[in-house]
JSON list of C-alpha atoms in Angstrom, two decimals:
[
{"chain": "A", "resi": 183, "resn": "UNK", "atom": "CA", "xyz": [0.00, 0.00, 0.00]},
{"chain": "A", "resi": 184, "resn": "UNK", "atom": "CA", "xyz": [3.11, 2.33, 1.21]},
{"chain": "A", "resi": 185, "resn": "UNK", "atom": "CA", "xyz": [4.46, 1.51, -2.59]},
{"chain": "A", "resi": 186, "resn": "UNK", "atom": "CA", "xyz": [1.68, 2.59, -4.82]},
{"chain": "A", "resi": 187, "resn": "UNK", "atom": "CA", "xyz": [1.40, 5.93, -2.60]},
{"chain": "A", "resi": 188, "resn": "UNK", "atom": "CA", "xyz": [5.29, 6.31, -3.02]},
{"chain": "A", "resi": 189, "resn": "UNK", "atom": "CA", "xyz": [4.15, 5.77, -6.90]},
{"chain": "A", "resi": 190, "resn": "UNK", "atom": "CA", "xyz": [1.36, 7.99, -7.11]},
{"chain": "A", "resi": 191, "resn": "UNK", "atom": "CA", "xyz": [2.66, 10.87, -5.37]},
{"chain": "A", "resi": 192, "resn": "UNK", "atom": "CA", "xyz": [6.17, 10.34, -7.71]},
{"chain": "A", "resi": 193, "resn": "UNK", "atom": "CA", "xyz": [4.12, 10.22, -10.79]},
{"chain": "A", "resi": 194, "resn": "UNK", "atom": "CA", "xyz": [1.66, 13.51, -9.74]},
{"chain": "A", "resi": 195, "resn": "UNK", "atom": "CA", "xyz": [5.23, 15.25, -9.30]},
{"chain": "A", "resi": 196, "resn": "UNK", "atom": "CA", "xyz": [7.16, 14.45, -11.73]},
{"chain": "A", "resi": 197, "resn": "UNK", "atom": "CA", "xyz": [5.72, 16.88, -14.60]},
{"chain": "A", "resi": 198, "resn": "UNK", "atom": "CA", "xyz": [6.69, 19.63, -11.99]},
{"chain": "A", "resi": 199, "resn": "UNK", "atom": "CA", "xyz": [10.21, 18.19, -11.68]},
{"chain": "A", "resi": 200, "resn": "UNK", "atom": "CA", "xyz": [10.77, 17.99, -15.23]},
{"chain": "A", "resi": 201, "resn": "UNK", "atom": "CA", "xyz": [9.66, 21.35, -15.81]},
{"chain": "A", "resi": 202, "resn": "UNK", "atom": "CA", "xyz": [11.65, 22.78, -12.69]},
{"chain": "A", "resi": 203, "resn": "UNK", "atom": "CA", "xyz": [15.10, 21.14, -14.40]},
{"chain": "A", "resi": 204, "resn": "UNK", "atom": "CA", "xyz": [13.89, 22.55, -17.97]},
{"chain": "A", "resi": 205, "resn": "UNK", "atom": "CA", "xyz": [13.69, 26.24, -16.47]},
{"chain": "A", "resi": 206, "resn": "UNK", "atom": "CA", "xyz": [17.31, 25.49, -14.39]},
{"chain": "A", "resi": 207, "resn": "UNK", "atom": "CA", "xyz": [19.05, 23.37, -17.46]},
{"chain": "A", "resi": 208, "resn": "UNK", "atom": "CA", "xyz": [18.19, 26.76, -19.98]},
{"chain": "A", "resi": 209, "resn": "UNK", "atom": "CA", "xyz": [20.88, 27.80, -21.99]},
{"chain": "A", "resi": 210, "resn": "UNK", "atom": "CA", "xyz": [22.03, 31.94, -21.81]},
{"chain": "A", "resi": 211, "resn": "UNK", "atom": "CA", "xyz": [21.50, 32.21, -25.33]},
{"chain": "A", "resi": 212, "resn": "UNK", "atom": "CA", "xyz": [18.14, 30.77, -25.47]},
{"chain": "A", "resi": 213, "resn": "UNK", "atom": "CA", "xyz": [16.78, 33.08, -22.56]},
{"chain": "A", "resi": 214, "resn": "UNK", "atom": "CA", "xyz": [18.27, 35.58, -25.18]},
{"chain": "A", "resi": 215, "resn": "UNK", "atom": "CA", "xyz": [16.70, 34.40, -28.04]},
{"chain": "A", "resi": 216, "resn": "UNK", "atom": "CA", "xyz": [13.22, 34.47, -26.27]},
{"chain": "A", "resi": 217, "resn": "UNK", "atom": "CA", "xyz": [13.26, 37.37, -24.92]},
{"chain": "A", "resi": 218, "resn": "UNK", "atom": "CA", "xyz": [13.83, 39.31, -28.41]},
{"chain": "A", "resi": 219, "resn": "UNK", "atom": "CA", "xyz": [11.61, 37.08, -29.46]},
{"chain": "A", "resi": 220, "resn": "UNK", "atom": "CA", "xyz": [9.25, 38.78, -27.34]},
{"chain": "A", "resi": 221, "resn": "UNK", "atom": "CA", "xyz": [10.04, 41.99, -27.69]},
{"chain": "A", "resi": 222, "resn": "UNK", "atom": "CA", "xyz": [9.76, 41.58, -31.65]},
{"chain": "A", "resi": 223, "resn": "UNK", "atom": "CA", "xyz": [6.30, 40.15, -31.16]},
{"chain": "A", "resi": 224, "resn": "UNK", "atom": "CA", "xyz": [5.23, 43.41, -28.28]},
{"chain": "A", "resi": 225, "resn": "UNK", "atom": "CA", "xyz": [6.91, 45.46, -31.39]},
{"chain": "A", "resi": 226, "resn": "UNK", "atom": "CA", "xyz": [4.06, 44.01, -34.35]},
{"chain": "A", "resi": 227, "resn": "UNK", "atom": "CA", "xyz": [1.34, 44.31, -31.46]},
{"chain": "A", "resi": 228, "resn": "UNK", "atom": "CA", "xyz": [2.29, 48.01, -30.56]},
{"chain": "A", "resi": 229, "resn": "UNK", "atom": "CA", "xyz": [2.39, 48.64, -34.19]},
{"chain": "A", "resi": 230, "resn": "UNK", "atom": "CA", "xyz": [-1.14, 46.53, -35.32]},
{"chain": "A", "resi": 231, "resn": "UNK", "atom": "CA", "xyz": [-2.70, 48.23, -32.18]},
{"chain": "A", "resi": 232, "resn": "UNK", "atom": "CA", "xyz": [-1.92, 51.54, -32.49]},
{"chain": "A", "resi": 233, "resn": "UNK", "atom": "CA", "xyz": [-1.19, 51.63, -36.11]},
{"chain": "A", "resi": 234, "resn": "UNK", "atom": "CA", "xyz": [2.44, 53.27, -35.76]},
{"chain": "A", "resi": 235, "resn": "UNK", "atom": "CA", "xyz": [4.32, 54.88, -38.01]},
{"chain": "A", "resi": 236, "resn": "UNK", "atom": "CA", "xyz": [8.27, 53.58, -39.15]},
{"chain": "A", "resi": 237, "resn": "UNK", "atom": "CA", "xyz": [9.78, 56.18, -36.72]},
{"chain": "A", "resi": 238, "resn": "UNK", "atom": "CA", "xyz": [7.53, 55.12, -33.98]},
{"chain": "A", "resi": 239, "resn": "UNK", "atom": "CA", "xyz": [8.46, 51.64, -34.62]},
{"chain": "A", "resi": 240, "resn": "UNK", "atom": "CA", "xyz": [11.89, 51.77, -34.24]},
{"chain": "A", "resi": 241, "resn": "UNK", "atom": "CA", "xyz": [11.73, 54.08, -31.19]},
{"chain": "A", "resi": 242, "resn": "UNK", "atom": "CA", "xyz": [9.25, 51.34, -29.47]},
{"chain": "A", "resi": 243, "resn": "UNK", "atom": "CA", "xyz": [11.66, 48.82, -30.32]},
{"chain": "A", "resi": 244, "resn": "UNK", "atom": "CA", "xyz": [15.19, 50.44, -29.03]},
{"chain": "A", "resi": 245, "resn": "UNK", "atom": "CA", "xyz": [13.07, 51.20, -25.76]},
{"chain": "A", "resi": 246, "resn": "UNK", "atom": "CA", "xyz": [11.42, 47.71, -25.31]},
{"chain": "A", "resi": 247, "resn": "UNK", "atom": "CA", "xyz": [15.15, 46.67, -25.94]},
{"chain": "A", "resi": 248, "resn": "UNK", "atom": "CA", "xyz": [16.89, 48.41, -23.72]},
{"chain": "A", "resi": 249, "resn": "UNK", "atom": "CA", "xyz": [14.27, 48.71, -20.52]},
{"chain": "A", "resi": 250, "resn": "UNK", "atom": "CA", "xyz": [13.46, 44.94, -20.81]},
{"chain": "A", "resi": 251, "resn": "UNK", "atom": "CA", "xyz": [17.21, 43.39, -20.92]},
{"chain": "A", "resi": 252, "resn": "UNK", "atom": "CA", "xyz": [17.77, 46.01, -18.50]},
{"chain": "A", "resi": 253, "resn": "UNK", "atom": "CA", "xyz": [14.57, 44.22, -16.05]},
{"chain": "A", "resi": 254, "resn": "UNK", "atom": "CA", "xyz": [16.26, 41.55, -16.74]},
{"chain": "A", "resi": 255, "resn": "UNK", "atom": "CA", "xyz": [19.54, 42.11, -15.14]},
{"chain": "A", "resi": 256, "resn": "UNK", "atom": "CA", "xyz": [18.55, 43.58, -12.31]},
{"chain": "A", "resi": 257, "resn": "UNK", "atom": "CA", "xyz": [16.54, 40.74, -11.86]},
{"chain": "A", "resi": 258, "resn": "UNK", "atom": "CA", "xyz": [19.40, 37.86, -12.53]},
{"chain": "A", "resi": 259, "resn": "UNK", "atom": "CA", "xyz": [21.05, 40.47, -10.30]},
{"chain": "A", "resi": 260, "resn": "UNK", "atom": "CA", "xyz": [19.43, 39.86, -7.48]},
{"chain": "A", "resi": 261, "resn": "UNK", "atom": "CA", "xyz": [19.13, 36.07, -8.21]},
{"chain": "A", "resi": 262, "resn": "UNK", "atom": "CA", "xyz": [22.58, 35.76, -8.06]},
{"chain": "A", "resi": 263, "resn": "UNK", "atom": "CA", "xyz": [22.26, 37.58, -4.70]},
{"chain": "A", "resi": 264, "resn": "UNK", "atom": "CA", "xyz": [20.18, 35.05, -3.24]},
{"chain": "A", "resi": 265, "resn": "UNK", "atom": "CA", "xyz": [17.33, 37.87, -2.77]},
{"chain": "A", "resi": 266, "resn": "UNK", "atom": "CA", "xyz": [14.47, 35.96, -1.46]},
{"chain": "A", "resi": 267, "resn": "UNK", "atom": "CA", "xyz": [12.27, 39.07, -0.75]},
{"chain": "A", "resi": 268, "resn": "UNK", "atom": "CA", "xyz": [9.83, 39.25, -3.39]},
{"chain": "A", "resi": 269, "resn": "UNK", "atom": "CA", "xyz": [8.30, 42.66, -2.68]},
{"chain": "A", "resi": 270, "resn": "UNK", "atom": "CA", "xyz": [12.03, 43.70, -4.20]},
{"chain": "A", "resi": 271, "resn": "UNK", "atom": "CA", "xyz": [11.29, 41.62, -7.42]},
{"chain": "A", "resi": 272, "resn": "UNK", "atom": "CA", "xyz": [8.21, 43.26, -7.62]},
{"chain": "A", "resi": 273, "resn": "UNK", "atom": "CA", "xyz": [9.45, 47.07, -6.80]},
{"chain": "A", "resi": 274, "resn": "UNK", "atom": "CA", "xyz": [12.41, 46.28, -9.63]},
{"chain": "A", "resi": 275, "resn": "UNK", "atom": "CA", "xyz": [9.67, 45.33, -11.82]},
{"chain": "A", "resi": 276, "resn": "UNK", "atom": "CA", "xyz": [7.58, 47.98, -11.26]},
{"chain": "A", "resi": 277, "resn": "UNK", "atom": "CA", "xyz": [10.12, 50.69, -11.60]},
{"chain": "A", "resi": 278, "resn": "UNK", "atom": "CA", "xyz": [11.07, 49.32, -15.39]},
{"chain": "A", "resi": 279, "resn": "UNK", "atom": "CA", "xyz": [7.30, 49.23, -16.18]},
{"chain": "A", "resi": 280, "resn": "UNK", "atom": "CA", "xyz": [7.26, 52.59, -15.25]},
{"chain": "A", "resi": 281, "resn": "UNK", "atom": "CA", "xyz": [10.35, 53.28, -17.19]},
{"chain": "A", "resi": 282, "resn": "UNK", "atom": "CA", "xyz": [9.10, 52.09, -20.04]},
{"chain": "A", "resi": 283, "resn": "UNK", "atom": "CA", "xyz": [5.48, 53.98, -19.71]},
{"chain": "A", "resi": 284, "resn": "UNK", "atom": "CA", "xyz": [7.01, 56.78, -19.34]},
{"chain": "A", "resi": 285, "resn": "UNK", "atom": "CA", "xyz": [9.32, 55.92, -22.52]},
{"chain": "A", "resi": 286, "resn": "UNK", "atom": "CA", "xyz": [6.15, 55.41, -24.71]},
{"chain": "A", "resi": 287, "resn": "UNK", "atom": "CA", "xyz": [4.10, 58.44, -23.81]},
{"chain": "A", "resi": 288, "resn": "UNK", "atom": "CA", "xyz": [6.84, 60.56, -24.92]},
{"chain": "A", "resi": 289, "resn": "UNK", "atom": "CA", "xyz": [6.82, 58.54, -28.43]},
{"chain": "A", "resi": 290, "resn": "UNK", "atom": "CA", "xyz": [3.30, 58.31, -28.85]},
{"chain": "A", "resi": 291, "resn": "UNK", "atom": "CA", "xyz": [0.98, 60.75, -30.04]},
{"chain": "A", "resi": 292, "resn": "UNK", "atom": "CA", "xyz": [-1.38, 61.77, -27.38]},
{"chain": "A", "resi": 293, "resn": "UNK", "atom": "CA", "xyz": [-4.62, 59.73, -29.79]},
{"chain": "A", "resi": 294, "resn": "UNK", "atom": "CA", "xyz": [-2.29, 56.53, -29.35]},
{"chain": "A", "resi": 295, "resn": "UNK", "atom": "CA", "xyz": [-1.29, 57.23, -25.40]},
{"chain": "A", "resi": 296, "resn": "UNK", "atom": "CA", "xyz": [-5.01, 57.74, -24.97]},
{"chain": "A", "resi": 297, "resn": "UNK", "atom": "CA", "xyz": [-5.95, 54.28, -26.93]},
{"chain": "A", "resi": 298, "resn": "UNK", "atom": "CA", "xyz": [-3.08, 52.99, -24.87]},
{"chain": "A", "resi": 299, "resn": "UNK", "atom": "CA", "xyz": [-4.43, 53.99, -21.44]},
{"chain": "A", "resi": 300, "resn": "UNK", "atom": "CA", "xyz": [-7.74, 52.72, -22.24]},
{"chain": "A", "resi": 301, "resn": "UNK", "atom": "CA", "xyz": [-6.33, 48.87, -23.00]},
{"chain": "A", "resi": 302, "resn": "UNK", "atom": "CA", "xyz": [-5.00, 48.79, -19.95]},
{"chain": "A", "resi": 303, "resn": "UNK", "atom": "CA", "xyz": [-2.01, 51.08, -19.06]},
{"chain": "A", "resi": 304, "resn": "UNK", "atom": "CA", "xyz": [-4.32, 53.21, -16.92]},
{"chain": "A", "resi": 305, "resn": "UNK", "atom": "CA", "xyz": [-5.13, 49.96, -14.96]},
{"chain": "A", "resi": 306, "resn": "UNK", "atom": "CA", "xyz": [-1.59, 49.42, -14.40]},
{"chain": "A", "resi": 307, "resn": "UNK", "atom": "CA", "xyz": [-0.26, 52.88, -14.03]},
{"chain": "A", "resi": 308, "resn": "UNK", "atom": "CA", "xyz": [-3.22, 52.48, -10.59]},
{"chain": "A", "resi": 309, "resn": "UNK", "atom": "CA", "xyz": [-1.57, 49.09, -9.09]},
{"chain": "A", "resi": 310, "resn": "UNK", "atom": "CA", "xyz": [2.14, 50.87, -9.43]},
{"chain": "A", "resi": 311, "resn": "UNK", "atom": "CA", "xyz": [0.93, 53.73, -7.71]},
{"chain": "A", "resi": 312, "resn": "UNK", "atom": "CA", "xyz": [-0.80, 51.85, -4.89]},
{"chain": "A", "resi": 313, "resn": "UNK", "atom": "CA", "xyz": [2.09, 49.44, -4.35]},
{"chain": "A", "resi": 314, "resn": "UNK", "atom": "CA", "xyz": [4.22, 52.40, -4.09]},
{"chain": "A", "resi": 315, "resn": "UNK", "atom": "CA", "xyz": [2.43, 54.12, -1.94]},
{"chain": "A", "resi": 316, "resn": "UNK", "atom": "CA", "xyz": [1.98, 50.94, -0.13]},
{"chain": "A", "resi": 317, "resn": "UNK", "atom": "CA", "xyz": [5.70, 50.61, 0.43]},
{"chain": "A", "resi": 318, "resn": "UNK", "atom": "CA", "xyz": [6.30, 54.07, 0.92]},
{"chain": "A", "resi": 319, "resn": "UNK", "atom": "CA", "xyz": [3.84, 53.73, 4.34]},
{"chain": "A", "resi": 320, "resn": "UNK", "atom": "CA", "xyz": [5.99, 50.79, 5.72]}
]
């Protein structure tokens, strides 16, 4: 009886193991290769969304570029730290989203910032401010 619930409970957690050595096991380059991946694909959205011009484009781009692999130091940063503290993560996280808000509104034109607002920045610009203010009352 001990066995099979030795078995079950191995089999119900092995998916998560597999996938816990897959995200460990990932190659540099790959995490690379992703994340301009994803920026490339944010790039087409911006520009299908809010119908962008060339110039716009590239400016979205260079500032998706830079802001995100930026995140994502700071973030392997304090990995390699052995930061545990995950209000920090999200603080780090929320002053790059910021960043890059900020970034955008100065590129857009104030049709596309308000379109932008309205699918959610607004929303988001709201949880920053009330996190912040959150940690700025501790």
């Amino acid at each position: 009886m001990k066995n099979r619930l030795i078995i079950i409970a191995f089999a119900l957690l092995f998916p998560f193991l597999a996938i816990a050595q897959e995200q460990a096991a990932k190659d540099p380059k790959q995490e690379m290769k992703e994340l301009m991946d994803f920026i490339e694909k944010s790039v087409e959205k911006y520009q299908e969304t809010y119908d962008l011009e060339d110039w716009q484009c590239f400016y979205v781009d260079s500032i998706f570029t830079h802001d995100y692999l930026a995140l994502k130091e700071e973030m392997e940063s304090l990995g390699k730290n052995k930061v545990s503290t995950p209000a920090l993560y999200v603080e780090i996280q929320d002053k790059w989203m910021e960043q890059i808000s900020n970034s955008l509104k100065t590129v857009f034109t104030p049709e596309q910032w308000a379109k932008h607002l309205k699918y959610g920045e607004a929303r988001a610009q709201k949880e920053r401010a009330k996190r912040r203010a959150k940690r700025d009352k501790i």
